[in-house]
Coordinates of C-alpha atoms in Angstrom, one line a residue:
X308 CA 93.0 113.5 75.0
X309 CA 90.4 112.2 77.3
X310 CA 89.0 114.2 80.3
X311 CA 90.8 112.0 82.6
X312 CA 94.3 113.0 80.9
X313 CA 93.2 116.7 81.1
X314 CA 93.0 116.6 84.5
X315 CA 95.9 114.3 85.0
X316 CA 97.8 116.4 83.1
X317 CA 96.6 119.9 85.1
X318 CA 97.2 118.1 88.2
X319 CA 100.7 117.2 87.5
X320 CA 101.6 120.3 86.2
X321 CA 100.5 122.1 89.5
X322 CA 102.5 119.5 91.5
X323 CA 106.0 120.2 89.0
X324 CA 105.3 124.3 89.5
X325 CA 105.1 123.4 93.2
X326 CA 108.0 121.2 93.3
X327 CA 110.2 124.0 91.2
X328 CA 109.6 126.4 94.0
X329 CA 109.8 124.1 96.8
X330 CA 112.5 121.4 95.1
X331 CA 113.2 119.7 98.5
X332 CA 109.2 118.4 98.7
X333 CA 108.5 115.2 97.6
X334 CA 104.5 115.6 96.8
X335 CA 102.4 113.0 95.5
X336 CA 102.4 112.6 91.6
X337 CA 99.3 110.1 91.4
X338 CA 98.0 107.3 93.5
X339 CA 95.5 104.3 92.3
X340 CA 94.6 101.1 93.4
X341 CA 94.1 98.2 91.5
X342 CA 92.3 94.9 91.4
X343 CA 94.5 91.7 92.1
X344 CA 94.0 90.5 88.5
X345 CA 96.3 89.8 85.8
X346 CA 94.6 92.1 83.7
X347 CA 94.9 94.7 86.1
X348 CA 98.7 94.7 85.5
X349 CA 97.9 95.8 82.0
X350 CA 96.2 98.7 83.7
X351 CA 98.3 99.4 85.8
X352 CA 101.7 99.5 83.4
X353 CA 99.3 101.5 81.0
X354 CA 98.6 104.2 83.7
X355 CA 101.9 104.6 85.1
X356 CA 103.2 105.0 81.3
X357 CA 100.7 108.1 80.9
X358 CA 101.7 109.8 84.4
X359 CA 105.5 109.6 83.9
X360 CA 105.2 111.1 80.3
X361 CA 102.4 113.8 81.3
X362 CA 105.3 114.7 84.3
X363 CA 108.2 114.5 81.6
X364 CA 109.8 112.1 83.0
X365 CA 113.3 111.0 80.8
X366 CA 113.0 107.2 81.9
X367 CA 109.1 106.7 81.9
X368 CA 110.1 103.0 80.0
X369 CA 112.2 102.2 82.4
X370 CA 109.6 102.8 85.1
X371 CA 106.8 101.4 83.4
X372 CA 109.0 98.7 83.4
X373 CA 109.8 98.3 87.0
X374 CA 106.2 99.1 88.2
X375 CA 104.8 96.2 85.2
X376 CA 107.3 93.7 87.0
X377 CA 106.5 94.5 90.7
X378 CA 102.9 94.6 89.8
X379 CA 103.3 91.1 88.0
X380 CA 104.6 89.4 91.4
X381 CA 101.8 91.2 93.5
X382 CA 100.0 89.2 91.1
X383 CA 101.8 86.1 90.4
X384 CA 103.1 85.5 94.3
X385 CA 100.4 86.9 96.9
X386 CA 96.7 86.3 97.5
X387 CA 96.3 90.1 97.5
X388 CA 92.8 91.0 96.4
X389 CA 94.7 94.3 95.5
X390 CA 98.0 96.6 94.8
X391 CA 98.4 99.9 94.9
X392 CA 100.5 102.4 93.2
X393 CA 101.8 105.8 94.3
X394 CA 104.5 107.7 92.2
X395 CA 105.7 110.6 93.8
X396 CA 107.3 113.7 92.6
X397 CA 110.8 112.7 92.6
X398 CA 109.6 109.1 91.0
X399 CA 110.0 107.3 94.0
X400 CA 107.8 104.7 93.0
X401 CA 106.2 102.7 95.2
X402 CA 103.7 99.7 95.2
X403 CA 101.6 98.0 98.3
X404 CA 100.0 94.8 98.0
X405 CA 98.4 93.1 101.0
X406 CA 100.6 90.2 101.7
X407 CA 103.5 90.1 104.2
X408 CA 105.6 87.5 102.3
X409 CA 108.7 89.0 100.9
X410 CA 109.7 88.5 97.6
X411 CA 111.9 85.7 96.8
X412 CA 114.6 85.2 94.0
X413 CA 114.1 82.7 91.6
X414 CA 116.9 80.5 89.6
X415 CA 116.8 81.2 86.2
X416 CA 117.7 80.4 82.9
X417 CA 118.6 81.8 80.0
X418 CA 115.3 79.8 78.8
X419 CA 113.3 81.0 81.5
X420 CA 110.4 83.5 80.4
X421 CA 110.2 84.8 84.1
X422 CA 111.9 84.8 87.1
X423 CA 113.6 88.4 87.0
X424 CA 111.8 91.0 88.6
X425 CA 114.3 91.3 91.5
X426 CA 117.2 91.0 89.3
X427 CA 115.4 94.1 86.8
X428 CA 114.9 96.2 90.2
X429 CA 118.6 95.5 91.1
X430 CA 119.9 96.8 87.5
X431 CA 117.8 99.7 87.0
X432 CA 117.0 100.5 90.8
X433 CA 119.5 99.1 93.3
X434 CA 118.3 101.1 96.3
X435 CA 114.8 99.8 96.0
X436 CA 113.7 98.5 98.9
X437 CA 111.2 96.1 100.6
X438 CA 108.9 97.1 103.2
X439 CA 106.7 95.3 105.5
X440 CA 103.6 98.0 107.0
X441 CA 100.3 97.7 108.4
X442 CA 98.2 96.2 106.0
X443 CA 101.0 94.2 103.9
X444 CA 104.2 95.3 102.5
X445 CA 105.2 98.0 99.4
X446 CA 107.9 97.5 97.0
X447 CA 109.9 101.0 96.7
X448 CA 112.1 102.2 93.9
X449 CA 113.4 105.0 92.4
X450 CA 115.6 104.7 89.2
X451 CA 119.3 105.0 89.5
X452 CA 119.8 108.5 87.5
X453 CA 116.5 110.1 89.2
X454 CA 118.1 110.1 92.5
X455 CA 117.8 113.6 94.0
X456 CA 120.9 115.1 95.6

């Protein structure tokens, strides 16, 4: 395990034993930025898959997933320099990018090798939600059976 995964992990443990005697908090898992690169979606996907298994997190596929997809049309659709990616305790997931343009469906295929980010977020997260903010617009989700009561 690298020194970076220590720590991750030491980090996220202190934010679970703060969440289980506080369980109404929401605190802040991890949070990184990104370069508005293909490649970085790699990254991105990568890191996202090591902080949702270091918190335990059942569904860690099906977020890596999601935050893969939204990251790919950050990518793909904007002339954002950047996104961002902040996963909170509860994985709420969310990810900025620095364009106001919402996203668009696209017609699709059963051919088509893209196209179905918003119908993925719809399946697997159908309260997600789109968000315009100060210096572009983030992307929230939160998979269907991690929704707190």
């Amino acid at each position: 395990m690298t020194i970076c995964a220590v720590a991750l992990r030491r980090a996220l443990e202190a934010v679970m034993e703060a969440k289980r005697h506080a369980p109404t908090s929401d605190a802040l898992l991890a949070d990184k930025t990104f370069p508005g690169t293909p490649e970085a979606v790699r990254l991105a996907r990568c890191w996202a898959k090591e902080v949702f298994s270091l918190a335990g997190a059942e569904w860690a596929d099906v977020c890596e997933l999601l935050v893969s997809e939204v990251a790919t049309n950050a990518i793909a659709h904007t002339d954002s320099p950047w996104f961002r990616v902040r996963i909170l305790s509860s994985f709420h997931v969310e990810i900025w990018d620095a364009s106001y343009e919402l996203p668009q469906r696209r017609q699709t295929t059963p051919e088509s090798e893209g196209g179905r980010g918003l119908e993925l977020l719809d399946l697997l997260s159908p309260d997600y939600q789109v968000v315009l903010c100060g210096q572009g617009k983030k992307v929230c989700f939160q998979p269907q059976g991690w929704i707190e009561p």
